[in-house]
Coordinates of N, CA, C and O in Angstrom, one line a residue:
X140 N 46.8 115.9 28.3 CA 45.6 116.3 28.6 C 44.9 115.4 29.8 O 44.9 114.5 29.1
X141 N 44.2 115.6 30.3 CA 43.5 114.1 31.6 C 42.5 114.0 31.1 O 41.9 114.5 30.5
X142 N 41.8 112.7 31.5 CA 40.2 112.4 30.8 C 39.3 113.7 31.3 O 38.7 113.8 30.3
X143 N 39.4 114.6 32.4 CA 38.1 114.9 33.0 C 38.2 116.4 31.5 O 36.8 117.2 30.7
X144 N 40.0 116.5 31.6 CA 40.3 117.7 30.4 C 39.4 117.4 29.2 O 39.0 118.5 28.2
X145 N 39.7 116.5 28.5 CA 39.2 116.1 27.1 C 37.6 115.8 27.4 O 36.8 116.0 26.0
X146 N 37.1 115.4 28.5 CA 35.3 115.0 28.5 C 35.1 116.6 28.0 O 33.8 117.1 27.5
X147 N 35.6 117.9 29.3 CA 35.0 119.5 28.7 C 35.3 119.8 27.7 O 34.4 120.2 26.8
X148 N 36.8 119.2 27.1 CA 37.0 119.8 25.9 C 35.8 118.4 24.6 O 35.4 120.0 23.4
X149 N 35.2 117.7 24.8 CA 34.6 117.5 23.4 C 33.0 117.8 23.5 O 32.7 118.3 22.7
X150 N 32.7 118.5 25.2 CA 31.9 119.0 25.4 C 31.5 120.7 24.6 O 30.6 120.0 23.8
X151 N 32.2 121.5 25.2 CA 32.5 122.4 24.2 C 32.3 122.5 22.5 O 32.1 123.1 21.7
X152 N 33.2 120.8 22.1 CA 33.3 121.3 20.6 C 32.2 120.4 20.0 O 31.6 121.1 18.7
X153 N 30.7 120.5 20.7 CA 30.0 120.1 20.4 C 28.4 121.4 20.4 O 29.0 122.4 20.7
X154 N 27.6 121.4 19.1 CA 26.6 121.9 18.4 C 25.7 122.2 20.7 O 25.6 121.5 21.1
X155 N 25.1 123.4 20.2 CA 24.3 123.5 21.9 C 23.2 122.4 22.2 O 23.2 122.0 23.5
X156 N 22.4 121.6 21.5 CA 21.1 120.8 21.5 C 21.6 119.9 21.1 O 20.6 119.0 20.8
X157 N 23.1 119.1 21.2 CA 23.0 117.7 20.9 C 23.1 117.1 22.1 O 23.9 117.7 23.1
X158 N 22.6 116.6 21.8 CA 22.0 114.9 23.2 C 23.4 114.8 23.7 O 23.3 113.7 24.9
X159 N 24.8 114.3 23.3 CA 25.7 113.8 23.6 C 26.1 114.7 25.7 O 27.1 114.3 26.0
X160 N 26.2 116.2 24.5 CA 26.3 116.9 26.1 C 26.0 116.0 27.3 O 26.9 116.5 28.3
X161 N 24.4 115.7 27.2 CA 23.8 115.4 28.7 C 25.4 114.1 29.6 O 25.2 113.9 30.4
X162 N 25.5 113.5 28.3 CA 25.9 111.8 28.4 C 27.5 112.5 28.9 O 28.1 111.7 29.7
X163 N 28.1 113.1 28.0 CA 29.3 113.5 28.8 C 29.0 114.2 30.1 O 30.9 113.6 31.3
X164 N 28.3 115.2 30.5 CA 28.5 115.5 31.7 C 27.9 114.3 32.9 O 28.7 113.8 34.0
X165 N 27.5 113.3 32.5 CA 27.3 112.5 33.4 C 28.7 111.0 34.2 O 28.8 110.6 34.6
X166 N 29.3 111.4 32.9 CA 30.9 110.9 32.8 C 31.4 111.4 33.7 O 32.7 111.1 34.0
X167 N 31.4 113.0 34.0 CA 32.4 113.5 34.5 C 32.5 113.2 36.0 O 31.3 113.1 36.9
X168 N 33.5 113.3 36.6 CA 34.1 112.7 38.6 C 33.4 114.6 38.5 O 33.8 115.1 39.2
X169 N 32.3 114.6 39.3 CA 32.0 115.5 39.8 C 33.3 115.9 41.0 O 33.4 117.2 41.2
X170 N 33.5 115.5 41.5 CA 34.8 116.4 42.5 C 35.9 116.7 41.6 O 36.4 117.4 42.1
X171 N 36.3 116.4 40.5 CA 37.2 117.0 39.6 C 36.0 117.7 38.8 O 37.7 118.7 38.2
X172 N 35.2 118.2 39.0 CA 35.0 119.5 37.6 C 34.1 120.7 38.2 O 33.0 121.0 37.2
X173 N 34.0 120.7 39.0 CA 33.4 121.7 39.9 C 32.9 122.8 39.7 O 31.9 123.1 39.0
X174 N 34.3 123.2 38.6 CA 33.8 125.2 38.1 C 33.3 124.3 36.7 O 32.2 125.5 36.5
X175 N 33.2 123.2 36.3 CA 33.0 123.4 34.7 C 31.1 123.6 34.9 O 30.6 123.5 34.3
X176 N 31.3 122.4 35.7 CA 29.3 121.8 36.0 C 29.0 123.2 36.6 O 28.3 123.4 36.6
X177 N 29.4 124.0 37.5 CA 29.1 125.0 37.8 C 28.3 126.4 36.3 O 27.4 126.5 36.6
X178 N 29.2 126.5 35.7 CA 29.1 127.1 34.3 C 28.2 126.3 34.0 O 27.2 127.3 32.6
X179 N 27.8 125.2 33.5 CA 27.0 124.2 32.3 C 25.7 124.8 33.9 O 25.1 125.2 32.4
X180 N 25.4 124.8 34.7 CA 24.7 124.9 35.2 C 23.8 126.3 35.5 O 22.2 125.7 35.3
X181 N 24.2 127.0 35.5 CA 24.1 128.6 35.6 C 23.6 129.3 33.7 O 23.1 130.4 34.0
X182 N 24.0 128.3 33.4 CA 24.1 129.2 31.7 C 22.9 129.0 31.5 O 22.8 127.2 30.8
X183 N 21.7 129.8 31.1 CA 20.5 129.7 30.4 C 20.2 128.8 29.3 O 19.6 128.3 28.3
X184 N 21.4 129.4 28.5 CA 21.6 128.6 26.7 C 22.2 127.6 26.7 O 22.8 126.5 25.3
X185 N 22.7 126.5 27.2 CA 22.9 125.1 27.8 C 22.2 124.1 27.3 O 20.9 124.4 27.7
X186 N 22.4 123.1 27.1 CA 21.6 121.9 26.8 C 21.1 122.0 28.3 O 21.0 121.2 29.4
X187 N 19.7 121.4 28.0 CA 19.1 121.8 29.1 C 19.0 120.5 30.3 O 19.3 120.0 31.4
X188 N 19.8 119.6 29.6 CA 19.2 117.7 29.9 C 21.2 117.8 30.6 O 21.3 116.6 31.8
X189 N 22.1 118.6 29.7 CA 23.3 118.5 30.5 C 22.9 119.6 32.1 O 23.8 119.5 32.4
X190 N 22.1 120.5 32.1 CA 21.9 120.9 33.3 C 21.1 120.1 33.9 O 22.0 120.1 34.9
X191 N 20.9 119.3 34.3 CA 20.3 118.8 35.3 C 21.1 117.5 35.3 O 21.3 117.4 36.6
X192 N 22.4 117.4 34.7 CA 22.5 116.7 35.3 C 24.1 116.6 35.5 O 24.5 116.2 36.6
X193 N 24.0 117.7 35.5 CA 25.4 119.0 36.2 C 23.9 119.5 38.5 O 25.2 119.4 38.7
X194 N 23.5 119.4 37.8 CA 22.4 119.9 39.3 C 23.1 118.7 40.1 O 23.0 118.7 40.9
X195 N 22.6 117.7 39.2 CA 22.3 115.8 40.1 C 24.0 115.5 40.1 O 24.4 115.4 41.9
X196 N 24.9 116.5 39.9 CA 26.1 115.7 40.1 C 26.8 116.8 41.1 O 27.3 116.3 41.6
X197 N 26.5 118.4 41.3 CA 26.4 119.1 42.1 C 25.8 118.5 44.0 O 26.9 119.1 44.8
X198 N 25.0 118.2 43.7 CA 24.2 117.7 44.1 C 25.0 116.5 45.3 O 25.4 116.7 46.3
X199 N 25.6 115.4 44.4 CA 26.1 113.8 45.1 C 27.6 114.4 45.4 O 28.1 114.1 46.3
X200 N 27.8 114.8 44.2 CA 29.6 115.8 44.6 C 29.3 117.1 44.9 O 31.0 117.8 44.1
X201 N 29.0 117.7 46.5 CA 29.4 118.6 46.3 C 31.1 119.2 47.1 O 31.5 118.3 47.0
X202 N 31.7 120.5 45.9 CA 32.8 121.1 46.4 C 33.6 121.1 47.9 O 32.4 121.3 49.1
X203 N 34.4 121.1 48.3 CA 34.7 120.6 49.8 C 35.4 122.0 49.8 O 35.2 123.3 51.3
X204 N 36.4 122.7 48.9 CA 37.0 123.7 49.2 C 35.2 124.9 49.1 O 34.5 124.6 48.4
X205 N 35.8 125.8 50.1 CA 34.8 126.7 50.3 C 34.2 127.7 49.3 O 33.5 128.0 48.6
X206 N 35.2 128.2 48.3 CA 34.8 129.3 47.1 C 33.8 128.3 46.0 O 33.6 129.1 45.6
X207 N 34.8 126.9 45.8 CA 34.0 126.1 45.2 C 32.5 126.0 45.1 O 31.5 126.1 44.7
X208 N 32.2 125.7 46.7 CA 31.0 125.6 47.5 C 30.0 126.4 47.5 O 29.0 126.3 46.7
X209 N 30.6 127.7 47.6 CA 29.9 129.5 46.5 C 29.6 129.1 45.6 O 28.1 129.6 45.2
X210 N 30.5 129.0 45.0 CA 30.5 128.9 43.4 C 29.2 128.0 42.9 O 27.9 128.5 42.4
X211 N 29.3 126.9 44.1 CA 28.3 125.5 43.0 C 27.4 126.1 43.7 O 26.0 126.5 42.9
X212 N 26.5 126.8 44.8 CA 25.8 127.5 45.6 C 24.9 128.5 44.2 O 23.8 128.8 44.1
X213 N 26.0 128.9 44.5 CA 24.9 130.2 43.1 C 24.8 129.8 41.8 O 24.1 130.2 41.6
X214 N 25.3 128.9 41.4 CA 25.0 128.4 40.1 C 23.7 128.0 39.9 O 22.6 127.8 39.7
X215 N 23.3 126.9 41.7 CA 22.4 126.4 41.8 C 21.3 127.5 42.1 O 19.7 127.0 41.8
X216 N 21.7 128.4 42.6 CA 20.8 129.0 42.6 C 19.8 129.6 41.2 O 18.7 130.2 40.7
X217 N 21.5 129.9 40.7 CA 20.5 130.7 39.2 C 20.0 129.5 38.4 O 19.2 130.0 38.0
X218 N 20.6 128.9 38.2 CA 19.3 127.9 38.1 C 18.1 127.6 37.7 O 16.5 127.5 37.5
X219 N 18.2 127.9 39.2 CA 15.9 128.0 39.9 C 15.3 129.3 39.7 O 14.7 129.1 39.4
X220 N 16.2 129.7 39.4 CA 15.9 131.1 38.8 C 15.8 131.1 37.2 O 14.8 131.8 36.8
X221 N 15.7 129.9 36.4 CA 15.4 129.9 35.3 C 13.8 129.4 35.4 O 14.0 128.4 35.2
X222 N 12.8 130.7 34.8 CA 12.0 130.6 35.0 C 11.1 129.4 33.0 O 10.4 129.3 33.2
X223 N 12.2 129.4 32.5 CA 11.7 128.7 31.0 C 11.9 127.1 31.3 O 11.9 126.4 30.0
X224 N 12.4 126.6 32.3 CA 13.0 125.2 32.2 C 12.7 125.0 33.3 O 13.4 124.6 34.4
X225 N 11.3 124.4 33.2 CA 11.2 123.5 34.3 C 11.9 122.3 35.6 O 11.5 122.1 36.0
X226 N 11.8 122.0 33.8 CA 12.8 120.4 34.4 C 14.1 120.6 35.5 O 14.6 120.1 36.5
X227 N 15.4 121.8 35.2 CA 16.3 122.3 35.2 C 16.0 122.6 36.9 O 16.7 122.9 37.3
X228 N 14.9 123.6 36.6 CA 14.2 124.0 37.7 C 14.5 122.8 39.3 O 14.9 123.6 40.1
X229 N 13.3 121.9 38.5 CA 13.1 120.9 39.5 C 14.2 120.5 40.3 O 14.7 119.6 41.5
X230 N 15.2 120.1 39.5 CA 16.7 119.4 39.5 C 17.6 120.5 40.4 O 17.9 119.3 40.9
X231 N 17.3 122.1 40.2 CA 18.4 122.2 41.3 C 17.4 122.8 42.0 O 18.3 122.6 43.2
X232 N 16.5 122.4 42.0 CA 15.8 122.8 44.1 C 16.0 121.4 44.8 O 16.3 121.8 45.5
X233 N 16.5 120.5 43.9 CA 16.7 119.2 44.5 C 18.4 119.0 44.9 O 18.6 118.6 45.7
X234 N 19.4 120.0 44.1 CA 20.4 120.0 44.9 C 21.2 121.9 45.5 O 22.3 121.6 45.7
X235 N 19.9 121.7 46.5 CA 20.1 123.1 47.0 C 20.6 122.4 48.7 O 21.0 123.4 49.3
X236 N 20.3 121.7 48.9 CA 20.8 121.4 50.0 C 22.2 120.7 50.7 O 22.4 121.9 51.9
X237 N 23.3 121.0 50.3 CA 24.5 121.1 50.2 C 24.9 122.4 50.5 O 26.4 122.9 51.1
X238 N 24.2 123.5 50.0 CA 24.5 124.9 50.0 C 23.3 125.8 51.2 O 24.0 126.8 50.6
X239 N 23.1 124.7 51.8 CA 21.6 125.8 52.5 C 22.5 126.0 53.2 O 21.6 127.3 54.2
X240 N 23.4 126.1 53.9 CA 24.4 127.3 54.9 C 24.2 128.7 54.4 O 24.8 129.0 55.0
X241 N 24.4 128.6 53.2 CA 25.3 129.7 52.4 C 23.7 130.7 52.8 O 22.6 130.1 51.9
X242 N 23.5 131.9 53.3 CA 22.6 132.9 53.3 C 21.5 133.4 51.8 O 20.1 132.9 52.3
X243 N 22.1 133.3 50.5 CA 21.2 133.5 49.3 C 21.0 132.2 49.3 O 19.5 131.6 49.0
X244 N 21.2 131.0 49.7 CA 20.8 129.3 49.1 C 19.9 129.2 50.0 O 18.6 129.2 49.3
X245 N 19.9 129.7 51.4 CA 18.6 129.2 51.9 C 17.2 130.5 51.8 O 16.7 129.7 51.9
X246 N 18.0 131.5 51.8 CA 16.5 132.7 50.8 C 15.5 132.0 50.0 O 14.9 131.6 49.7
X247 N 16.7 131.4 49.2 CA 15.6 131.0 48.0 C 15.1 129.6 47.9 O 14.3 129.5 47.6
X248 N 15.8 128.7 48.5 CA 15.7 128.1 49.5 C 14.3 127.6 49.5 O 12.9 127.1 49.4
X249 N 13.4 129.0 50.9 CA 13.0 128.9 51.3 C 11.7 129.6 50.8 O 10.6 129.5 50.4
X250 N 12.1 130.8 49.1 CA 11.2 131.4 48.4 C 10.7 130.1 48.2 O 9.3 129.8 47.4
X251 N 11.3 129.2 47.5 CA 10.8 127.9 46.8 C 9.6 126.8 47.3 O 8.7 126.4 47.2
X252 N 10.3 126.9 48.9 CA 9.1 126.0 49.4 C 7.7 126.7 49.9 O 7.1 125.7 50.1
X253 N 7.9 128.2 50.3 CA 6.9 128.8 50.8 C 5.5 128.4 49.4 O 4.8 128.9 49.7
X254 N 6.3 129.0 47.9 CA 5.6 129.6 47.5 C 5.5 129.8 45.6 O 5.3 130.4 44.4
X255 N 6.9 128.5 45.6 CA 7.0 128.4 43.8 C 5.9 128.1 43.4 O 4.9 126.8 43.9
X256 N 5.5 128.6 41.8 CA 4.2 128.1 40.8 C 4.6 126.5 40.5 O 3.5 126.0 41.1
X257 N 5.4 126.1 41.0 CA 5.8 124.3 40.6 C 6.1 123.6 41.6 O 6.9 123.7 42.5
X258 N 4.4 123.0 41.6 CA 5.0 122.1 43.5 C 5.8 121.9 43.2 O 6.3 121.0 44.5
X259 N 6.2 120.5 42.1 CA 7.4 119.4 42.1 C 8.6 120.8 43.0 O 9.7 120.4 43.7
X260 N 9.0 121.9 42.5 CA 9.8 122.8 42.9 C 9.7 122.6 44.2 O 11.1 123.0 45.3
X261 N 8.5 122.9 44.9 CA 8.5 123.1 46.0 C 8.9 122.0 46.7 O 9.4 122.0 48.1
X262 N 8.0 120.8 46.4 CA 8.2 119.4 47.2 C 10.3 119.3 47.1 O 11.0 118.8 48.4
X263 N 11.0 118.9 46.1 CA 12.2 119.2 45.8 C 13.0 120.5 46.8 O 14.1 119.9 47.5
X264 N 12.3 121.7 46.6 CA 13.2 122.1 47.6 C 12.8 121.8 49.1 O 14.1 121.9 50.0
X265 N 12.1 121.3 49.9 CA 11.4 120.8 51.0 C 12.6 119.5 51.5 O 13.3 119.4 52.2
X266 N 12.4 119.2 50.2 CA 13.6 117.2 50.6 C 14.8 118.2 50.5 O 15.8 117.1 51.4
X267 N 15.4 119.1 49.9 CA 16.8 119.9 49.6 C 17.0 120.1 51.1 O 18.1 119.4 52.3
X268 N 16.2 121.1 51.7 CA 16.2 121.1 53.3 C 16.4 120.3 54.2 O 17.3 120.2 55.3
X269 N 15.6 118.5 54.2 CA 15.2 118.2 55.1 C 16.8 116.8 54.9 O 17.7 117.1 56.0
X270 N 17.5 116.9 53.6 CA 18.4 116.8 53.9 C 19.9 117.3 54.2 O 20.9 117.2 54.7
X271 N 19.4 119.2 53.9 CA 20.6 119.7 54.7 C 20.5 119.2 56.1 O 21.5 119.5 57.3
X272 N 19.4 119.2 56.2 CA 19.7 118.9 58.3 C 19.1 120.2 58.8 O 19.4 121.4 59.0
X273 N 18.8 119.6 60.3 CA 18.0 120.7 61.3 C 19.4 121.9 61.6 O 20.3 121.8 61.7
X274 N 19.1 123.4 61.3 CA 19.8 124.4 61.8 C 18.8 125.2 62.9 O 17.8 125.2 62.5
X275 N 19.3 126.5 63.0 CA 17.7 127.4 63.8 C 17.7 127.9 62.9 O 15.7 127.3 62.4
X276 N 17.3 128.1 61.4 CA 17.3 128.7 60.5 C 16.1 127.3 59.7 O 15.2 128.2 59.3
X277 N 16.6 126.6 59.7 CA 15.5 125.7 58.8 C 14.5 124.9 59.6 O 13.4 125.1 59.3
X278 N 14.8 125.0 60.9 CA 14.1 124.2 61.4 C 12.9 126.2 61.8 O 11.9 125.6 61.9
X279 N 13.0 127.1 61.8 CA 12.1 127.6 61.7 C 11.5 127.7 60.5 O 10.0 128.1 60.8
X280 N 11.8 127.4 59.3 CA 10.9 127.8 58.2 C 10.4 126.6 58.4 O 8.9 126.4 57.9
X281 N 10.6 125.6 59.0 CA 10.0 124.4 58.1 C 8.6 124.4 59.5 O 7.4 124.2 59.1
X282 N 8.9 125.3 60.7 CA 8.1 125.0 61.5 C 7.0 126.1 60.8 O 5.4 125.9 61.0
X283 N 7.7 127.1 60.0 CA 5.7 128.5 59.8 C 5.3 127.2 58.2 O 4.1 127.7 58.1
X284 N 6.0 126.0 58.2 CA 4.7 125.4 57.0 C 4.0 124.0 57.5 O 3.6 123.6 56.3
X285 N 4.1 123.8 58.7 CA 3.2 123.0 59.7 C 1.6 123.2 59.2 O 0.9 122.4 58.9
X286 N 0.6 124.9 58.8 CA 0.1 125.2 58.4 C 0.1 124.8 56.5 O -1.3 125.4 56.3
X287 N 0.4 124.9 55.9 CA 0.6 125.1 54.4 C 0.2 123.4 54.2 O 0.5 121.8 54.2
X288 N -1.4 123.4 53.2 CA -1.6 122.4 53.0 C -0.6 122.0 51.9 O -1.3 120.1 51.8
X289 N 0.1 121.7 51.0 CA 1.2 121.0 50.2 C 2.1 120.1 51.1 O 2.2 119.4 51.2
X290 N 3.1 121.0 52.4 CA 3.8 120.5 52.7 C 4.5 120.7 54.1 O 4.5 120.4 55.3
X291 N 2.6 120.7 54.8 CA 2.5 120.7 56.2 C 2.8 119.7 56.9 O 3.4 119.3 57.5
X292 N 2.1 118.0 55.7 CA 2.9 116.8 56.6 C 3.8 116.8 56.7 O 4.9 116.2 57.7
X293 N 4.9 117.3 55.7 CA 5.9 116.8 55.6 C 6.4 117.3 56.4 O 8.0 117.0 57.1
X294 N 5.8 119.2 56.6 CA 7.1 119.7 57.6 C 7.1 119.0 59.7 O 7.8 118.9 60.0
X295 N 5.5 118.2 59.7 CA 5.9 118.0 60.9 C 6.3 116.9 60.6 O 6.7 116.5 62.3
X296 N 6.6 115.3 60.1 CA 7.5 114.6 60.1 C 8.9 115.0 59.8 O 9.3 114.4 60.6
X297 N 9.2 116.3 59.5 CA 10.8 116.6 59.7 C 10.8 117.3 60.6 O 11.8 116.7 61.2
X298 N 9.7 117.7 61.5 CA 10.5 118.3 62.9 C 10.3 117.5 63.9 O 10.8 117.0 64.6
X299 N 9.1 116.2 63.6 CA 9.6 115.2 64.1 C 10.9 114.3 63.9 O 10.9 114.2 65.4
X300 N 11.8 114.2 62.9 CA 12.5 113.4 62.5 C 13.4 114.5 63.1 O 14.3 112.8 63.9
X301 N 13.5 115.6 63.2 CA 14.5 116.8 63.6 C 14.9 116.9 65.3 O 15.8 117.4 65.9
X302 N 14.0 116.6 66.0 CA 13.8 116.8 67.1 C 14.3 115.4 67.7 O 15.3 115.1 68.0

C-alpha cells in the first residue's frame, strides 16, 4: 500500500471527532486523493476541520480529469449547503473557483454572492469568482453586484481588472 493509501486507512480508523483527522488530510497530496477529499468534504458527519482541509486541498489542487473535477465541484457545492457548519461553508465558498465553469457550481456561487446570510461566504464566493476569471456568465454576475452595498466596490474593481 502506498503512502496515500496508508494515510486514508489511518484516517478511516479514527473516531469521528478525532482532531488527527485534519492533520491527516493536510498531509495528503491533493492530486493523488481527489476522490477521498471530495467524499470527506461532502459528508456532514465528518470532522469539521478535516472538511475545511479538504476544501482547501481541492481548491489548491483541482483534479485535471473531467469526471474527478465534476465530483470535486459537487462536493464543494454539498459542503456549501451544510448550514450547520459555518467554517466549512466559508472554506467551501473559497473553493468554488476551480469548478466555476460547471453550471451547477456557477449557480450556487452566484446565489452565495447575491444573498448568502453569512457575509464571509459572500466574500469568499466573490473571491472564488474573481479567481476563476472572466467569462460571459461571471462578468454578468459581477456586473449585477455593482449596486450591492456589501460587494459593490469589489465588483467595480474586479470588472476593471477583467477589462
